[in-house]
CSV table of C-alpha atoms in Angstrom, one decimal:
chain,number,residue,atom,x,y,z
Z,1,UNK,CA,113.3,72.3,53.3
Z,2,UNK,CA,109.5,72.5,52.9
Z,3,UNK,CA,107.9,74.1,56.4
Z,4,UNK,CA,106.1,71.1,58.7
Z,5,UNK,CA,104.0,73.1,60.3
Z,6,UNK,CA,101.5,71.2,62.5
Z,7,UNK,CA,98.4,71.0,60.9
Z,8,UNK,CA,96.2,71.9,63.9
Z,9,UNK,CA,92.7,71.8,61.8
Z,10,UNK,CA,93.0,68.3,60.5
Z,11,UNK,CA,94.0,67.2,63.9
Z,12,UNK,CA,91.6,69.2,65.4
Z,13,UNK,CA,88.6,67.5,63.4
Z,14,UNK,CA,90.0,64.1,63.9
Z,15,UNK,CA,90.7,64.6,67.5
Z,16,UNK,CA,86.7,65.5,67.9
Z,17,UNK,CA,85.2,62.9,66.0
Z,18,UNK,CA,87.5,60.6,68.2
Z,19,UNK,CA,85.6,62.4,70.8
Z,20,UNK,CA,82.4,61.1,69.2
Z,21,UNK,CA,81.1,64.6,67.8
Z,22,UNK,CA,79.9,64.5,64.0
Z,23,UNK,CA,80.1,68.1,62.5
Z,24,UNK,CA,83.2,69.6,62.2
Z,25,UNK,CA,83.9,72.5,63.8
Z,26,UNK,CA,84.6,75.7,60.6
Z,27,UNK,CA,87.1,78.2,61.4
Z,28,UNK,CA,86.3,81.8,60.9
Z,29,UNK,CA,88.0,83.1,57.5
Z,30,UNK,CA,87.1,86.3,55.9
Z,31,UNK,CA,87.1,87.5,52.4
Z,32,UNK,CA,89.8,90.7,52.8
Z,33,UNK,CA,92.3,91.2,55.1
Z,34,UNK,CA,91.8,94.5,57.2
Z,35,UNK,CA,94.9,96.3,57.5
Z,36,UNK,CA,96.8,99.8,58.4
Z,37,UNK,CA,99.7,101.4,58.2
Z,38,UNK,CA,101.6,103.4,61.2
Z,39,UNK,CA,101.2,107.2,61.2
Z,40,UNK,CA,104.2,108.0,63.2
Z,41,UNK,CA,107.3,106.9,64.6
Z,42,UNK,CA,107.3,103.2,66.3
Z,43,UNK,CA,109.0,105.0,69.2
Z,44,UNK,CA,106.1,107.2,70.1
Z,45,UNK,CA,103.9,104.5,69.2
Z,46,UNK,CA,100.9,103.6,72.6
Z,47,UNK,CA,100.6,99.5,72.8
Z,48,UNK,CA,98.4,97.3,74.2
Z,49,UNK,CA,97.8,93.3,74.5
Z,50,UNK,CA,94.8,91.0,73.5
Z,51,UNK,CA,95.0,88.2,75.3
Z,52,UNK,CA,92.8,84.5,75.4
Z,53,UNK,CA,94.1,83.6,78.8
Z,54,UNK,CA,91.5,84.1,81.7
Z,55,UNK,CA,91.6,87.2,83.6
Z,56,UNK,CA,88.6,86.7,85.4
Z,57,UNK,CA,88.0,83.0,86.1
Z,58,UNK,CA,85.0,82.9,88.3
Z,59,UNK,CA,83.4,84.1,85.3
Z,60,UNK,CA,81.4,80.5,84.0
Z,61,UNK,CA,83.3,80.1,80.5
Z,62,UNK,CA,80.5,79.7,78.0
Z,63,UNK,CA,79.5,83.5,78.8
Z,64,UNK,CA,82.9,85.1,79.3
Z,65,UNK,CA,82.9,88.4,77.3
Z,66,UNK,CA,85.9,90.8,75.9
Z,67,UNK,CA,87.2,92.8,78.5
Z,68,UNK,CA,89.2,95.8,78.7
Z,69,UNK,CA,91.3,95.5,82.4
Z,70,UNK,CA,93.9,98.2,83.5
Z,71,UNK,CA,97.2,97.0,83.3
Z,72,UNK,CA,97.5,97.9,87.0
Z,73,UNK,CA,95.3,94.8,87.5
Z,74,UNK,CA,97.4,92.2,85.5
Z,75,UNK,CA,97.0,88.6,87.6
Z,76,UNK,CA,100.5,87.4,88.6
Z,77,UNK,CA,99.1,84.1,86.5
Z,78,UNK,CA,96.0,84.0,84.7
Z,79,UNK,CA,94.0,81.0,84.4
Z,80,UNK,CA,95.1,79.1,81.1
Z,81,UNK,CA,93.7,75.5,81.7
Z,82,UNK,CA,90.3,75.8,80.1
Z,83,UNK,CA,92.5,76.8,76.8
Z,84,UNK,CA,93.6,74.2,74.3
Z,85,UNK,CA,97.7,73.8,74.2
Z,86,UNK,CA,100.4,71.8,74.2
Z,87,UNK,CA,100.0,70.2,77.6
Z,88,UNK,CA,102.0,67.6,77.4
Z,89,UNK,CA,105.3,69.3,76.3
Z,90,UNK,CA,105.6,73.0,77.8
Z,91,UNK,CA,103.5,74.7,80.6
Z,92,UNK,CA,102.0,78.3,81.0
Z,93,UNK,CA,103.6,79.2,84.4
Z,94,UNK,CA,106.2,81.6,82.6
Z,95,UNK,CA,103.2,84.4,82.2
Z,96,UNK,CA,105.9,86.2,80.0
Z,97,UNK,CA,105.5,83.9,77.5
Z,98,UNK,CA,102.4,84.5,76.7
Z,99,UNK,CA,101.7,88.0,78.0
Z,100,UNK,CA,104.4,89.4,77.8
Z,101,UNK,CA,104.5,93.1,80.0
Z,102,UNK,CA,107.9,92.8,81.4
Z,103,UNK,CA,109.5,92.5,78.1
Z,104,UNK,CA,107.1,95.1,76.6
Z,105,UNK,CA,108.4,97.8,79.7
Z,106,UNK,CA,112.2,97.3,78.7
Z,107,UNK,CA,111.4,98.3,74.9
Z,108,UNK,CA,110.1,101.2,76.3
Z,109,UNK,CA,113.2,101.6,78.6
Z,110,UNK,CA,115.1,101.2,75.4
Z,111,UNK,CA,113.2,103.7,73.7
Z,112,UNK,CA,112.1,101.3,70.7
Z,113,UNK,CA,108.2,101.4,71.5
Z,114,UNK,CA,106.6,104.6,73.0
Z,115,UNK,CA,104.5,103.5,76.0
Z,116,UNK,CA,101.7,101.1,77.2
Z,117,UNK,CA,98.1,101.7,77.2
Z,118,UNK,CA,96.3,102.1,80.2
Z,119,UNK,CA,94.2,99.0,79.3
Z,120,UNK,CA,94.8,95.6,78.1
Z,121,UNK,CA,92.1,93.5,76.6
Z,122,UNK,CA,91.1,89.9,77.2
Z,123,UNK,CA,89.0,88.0,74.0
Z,124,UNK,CA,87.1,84.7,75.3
Z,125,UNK,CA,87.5,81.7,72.4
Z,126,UNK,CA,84.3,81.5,72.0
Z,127,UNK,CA,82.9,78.1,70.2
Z,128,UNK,CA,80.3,81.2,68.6
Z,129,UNK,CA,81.8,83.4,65.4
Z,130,UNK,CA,79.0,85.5,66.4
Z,131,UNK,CA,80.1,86.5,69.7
Z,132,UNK,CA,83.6,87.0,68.5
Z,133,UNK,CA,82.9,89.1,65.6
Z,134,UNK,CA,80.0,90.9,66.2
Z,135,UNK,CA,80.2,91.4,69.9
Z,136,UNK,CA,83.6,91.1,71.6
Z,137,UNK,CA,86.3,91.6,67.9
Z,138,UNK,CA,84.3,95.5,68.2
Z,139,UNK,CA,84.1,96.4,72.1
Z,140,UNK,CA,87.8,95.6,72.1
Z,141,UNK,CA,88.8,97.8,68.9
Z,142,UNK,CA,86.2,100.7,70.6
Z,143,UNK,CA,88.0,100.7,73.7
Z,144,UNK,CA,91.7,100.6,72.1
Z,145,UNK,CA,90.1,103.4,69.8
Z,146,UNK,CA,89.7,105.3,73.4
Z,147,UNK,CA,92.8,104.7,74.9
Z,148,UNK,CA,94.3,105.8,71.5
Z,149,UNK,CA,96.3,102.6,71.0
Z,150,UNK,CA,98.3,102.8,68.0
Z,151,UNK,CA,99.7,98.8,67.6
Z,152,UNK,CA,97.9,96.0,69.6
Z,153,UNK,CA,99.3,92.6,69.8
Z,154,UNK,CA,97.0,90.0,69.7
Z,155,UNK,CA,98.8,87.1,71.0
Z,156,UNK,CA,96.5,84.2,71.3
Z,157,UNK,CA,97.6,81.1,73.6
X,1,UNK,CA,97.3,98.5,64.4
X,2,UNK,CA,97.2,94.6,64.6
X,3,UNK,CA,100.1,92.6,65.0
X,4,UNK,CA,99.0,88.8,65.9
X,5,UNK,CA,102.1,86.5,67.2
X,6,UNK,CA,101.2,83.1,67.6
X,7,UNK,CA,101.8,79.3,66.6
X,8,UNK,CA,99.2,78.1,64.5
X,9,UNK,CA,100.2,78.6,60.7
X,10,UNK,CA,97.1,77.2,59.5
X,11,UNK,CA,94.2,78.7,61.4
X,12,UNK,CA,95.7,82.4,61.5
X,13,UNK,CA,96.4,82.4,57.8
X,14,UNK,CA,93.1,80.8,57.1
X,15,UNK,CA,91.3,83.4,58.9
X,16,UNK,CA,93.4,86.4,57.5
X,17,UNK,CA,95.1,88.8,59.5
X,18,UNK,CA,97.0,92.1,58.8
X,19,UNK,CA,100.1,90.9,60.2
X,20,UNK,CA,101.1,87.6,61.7
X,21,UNK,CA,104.3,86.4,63.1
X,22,UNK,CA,104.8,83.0,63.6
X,23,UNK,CA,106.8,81.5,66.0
X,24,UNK,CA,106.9,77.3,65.0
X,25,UNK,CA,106.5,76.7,69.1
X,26,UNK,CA,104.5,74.6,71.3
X,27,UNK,CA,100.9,76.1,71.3
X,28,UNK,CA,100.9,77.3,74.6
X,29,UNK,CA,104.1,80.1,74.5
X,30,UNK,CA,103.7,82.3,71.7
X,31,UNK,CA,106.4,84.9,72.9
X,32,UNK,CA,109.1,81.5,73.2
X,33,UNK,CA,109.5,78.8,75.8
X,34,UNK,CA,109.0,80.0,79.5
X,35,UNK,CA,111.4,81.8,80.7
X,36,UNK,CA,113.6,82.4,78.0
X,37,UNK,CA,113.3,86.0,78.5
X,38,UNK,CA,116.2,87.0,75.3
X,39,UNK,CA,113.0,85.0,72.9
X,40,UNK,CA,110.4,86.7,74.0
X,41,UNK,CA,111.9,90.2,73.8
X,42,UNK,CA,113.7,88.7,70.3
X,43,UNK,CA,109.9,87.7,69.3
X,44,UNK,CA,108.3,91.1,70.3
X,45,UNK,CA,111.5,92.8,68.1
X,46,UNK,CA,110.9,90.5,65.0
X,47,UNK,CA,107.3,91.5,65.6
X,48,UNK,CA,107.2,95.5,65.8
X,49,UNK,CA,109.6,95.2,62.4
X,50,UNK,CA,106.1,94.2,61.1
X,51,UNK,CA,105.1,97.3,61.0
X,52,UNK,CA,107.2,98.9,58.1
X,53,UNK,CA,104.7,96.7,56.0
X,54,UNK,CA,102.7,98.0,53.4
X,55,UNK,CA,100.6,94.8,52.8
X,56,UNK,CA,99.5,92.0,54.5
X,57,UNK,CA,102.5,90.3,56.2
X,58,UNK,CA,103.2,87.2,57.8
X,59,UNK,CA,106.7,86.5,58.9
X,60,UNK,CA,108.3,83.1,60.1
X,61,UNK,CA,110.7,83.8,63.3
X,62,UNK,CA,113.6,81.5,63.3
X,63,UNK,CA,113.6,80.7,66.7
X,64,UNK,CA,113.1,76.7,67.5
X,65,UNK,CA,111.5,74.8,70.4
X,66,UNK,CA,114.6,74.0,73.3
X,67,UNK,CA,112.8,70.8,74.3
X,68,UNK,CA,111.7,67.6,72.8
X,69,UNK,CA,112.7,67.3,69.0
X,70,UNK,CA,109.7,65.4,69.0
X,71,UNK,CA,107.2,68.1,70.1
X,72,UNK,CA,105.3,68.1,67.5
X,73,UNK,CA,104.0,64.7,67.0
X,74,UNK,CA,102.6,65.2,70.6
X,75,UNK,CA,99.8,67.8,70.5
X,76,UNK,CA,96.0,65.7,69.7
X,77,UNK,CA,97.8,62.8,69.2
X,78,UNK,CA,94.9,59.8,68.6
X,79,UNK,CA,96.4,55.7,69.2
X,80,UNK,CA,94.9,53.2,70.9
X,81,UNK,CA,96.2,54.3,74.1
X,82,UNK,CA,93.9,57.0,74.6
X,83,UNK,CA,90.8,55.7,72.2
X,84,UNK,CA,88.3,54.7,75.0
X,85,UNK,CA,89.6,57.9,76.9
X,86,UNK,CA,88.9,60.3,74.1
X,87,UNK,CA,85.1,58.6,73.6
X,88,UNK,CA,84.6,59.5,77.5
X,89,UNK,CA,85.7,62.9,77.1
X,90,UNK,CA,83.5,63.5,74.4
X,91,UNK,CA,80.6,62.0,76.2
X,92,UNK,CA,81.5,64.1,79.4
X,93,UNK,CA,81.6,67.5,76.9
X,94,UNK,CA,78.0,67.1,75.8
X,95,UNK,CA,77.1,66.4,79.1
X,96,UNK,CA,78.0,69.7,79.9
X,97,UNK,CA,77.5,71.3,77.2
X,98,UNK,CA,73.1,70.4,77.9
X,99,UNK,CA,74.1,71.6,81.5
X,100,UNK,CA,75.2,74.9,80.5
X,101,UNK,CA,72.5,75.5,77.6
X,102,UNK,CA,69.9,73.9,80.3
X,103,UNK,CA,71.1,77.1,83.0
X,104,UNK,CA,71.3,79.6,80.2
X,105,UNK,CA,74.6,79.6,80.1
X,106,UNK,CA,75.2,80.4,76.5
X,107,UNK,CA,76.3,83.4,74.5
């Protein structure tokens, strides 16, 4: 059977010029694919999480910045109604399911990953590829570079 | 290391990412639906197996949304019932969008 995924960038463009807007919004694409291989065992392996849900809320949204937040500080919920999702069929107040730390701990308990870094990192959707790529894509990979994080999941809502 | 888990096929792959796991859910719970603990830690499995690759990867996880077969005819969905609606929305996002650029709030 042929995959039906959902085609969110066609219904993204129509859903906005529903809206009224008339330029399309173009989604960041890049010529290579950056990639690296692990240099040790998974099982000693330091781990962070990226995250687009809202940390910091009182922050206004159009200048929310990457930042790096000890996991020590995790919110119990984190503010995920300014993100676009699937409102009408799930919810977000499992925070597990889309940051997921408890689950993360017990692979550690089991011995399959290593441990967590001290930090986690939060990246704003900006509208901007600017701000994402040039600003907020390199303070988070300088400050998984100082934690020494080895994999980082970037799970995006 | 990158590993990205998420739910949109489309804009990841577009983009281009070292390694992507998809998980055909709901936008809104990558890891699998709230609190179905056993997905997320079967998600965060199928996703550290990623890293064995030796090339860019993107992997399909098998697991499927509990809840309305439907789903995915739901998400941005555009009919008459919500026409006028989506106009005033629309309208009410340039609104603020002036407000914010008008304060300096811009990046």
């Amino acid at each position: 059977m042929a995959a039906d995924f959902i085609p969110y960038m066609e219904r993204t463009r129509l859903y906005y010029r529903a809206q009224g807007f008339t330029r399309d919004y173009v989604w960041a694409t890049h010529d290579d694919t950056p990639f690296h291989t692990l240099k040790k065992p998974l099982n000693t392996c330091r781990v962070t999480l990226i995250t687009t849900a809202v940390a910091h809320p009182e922050i206004p949204k159009p200048v929310r910045k990457a930042e790096s937040i000890p996991f020590s500080e995790v919110p119990d919920s984190f503010l995920t109604d300014e993100l676009s999702w699937d409102k009408e069929t799930t919810h977000t107040d499992d925070r597990e399911s889309y940051f997921p730390i408890e689950s993360l701990t017990a692979l550690i308990d089991d011995g399959v990953i290593g441990s967590l870094a001290d930090r986690f990192h939060f990246i704003p959707t900006q509208y901007s590829h600017r701000a994402t790529i040039d600003e907020d894509a390199p303070a988070i990979a300088r400050a998984c570079i100082e934690d020494d994080v080895d994999v980082a999941l970037l799970v995006p809502i | 290391m990158t590993i990205v888990i998420g739910s949109a096929m489309d804009i990841v792959t577009h983009c281009k990412v070292p390694r992507y796991l998809h998980n055909d859910l709901p936008l809104g719970n990558p890891l699998g639906a709230p609190d179905d603990r056993a997905s997320h830690r079967y998600s965060l499995l199928k996703a550290f197996a990623m890293t064995d690759a030796t090339s860019p990867l993107v992997t399909v996880s098998d697991l499927r949304w509990p809840g309305d077969p439907d789903w995915k005819s739901v998400y941005n969905r555009i009919d008459d019932s919500n026409r006028d609606q989506l106009l005033k929305m629309g309208e009410e996002n340039r609104r603020k969008r002036a407000e914010n650029k008008a304060q300096g709030l811009t990046r």
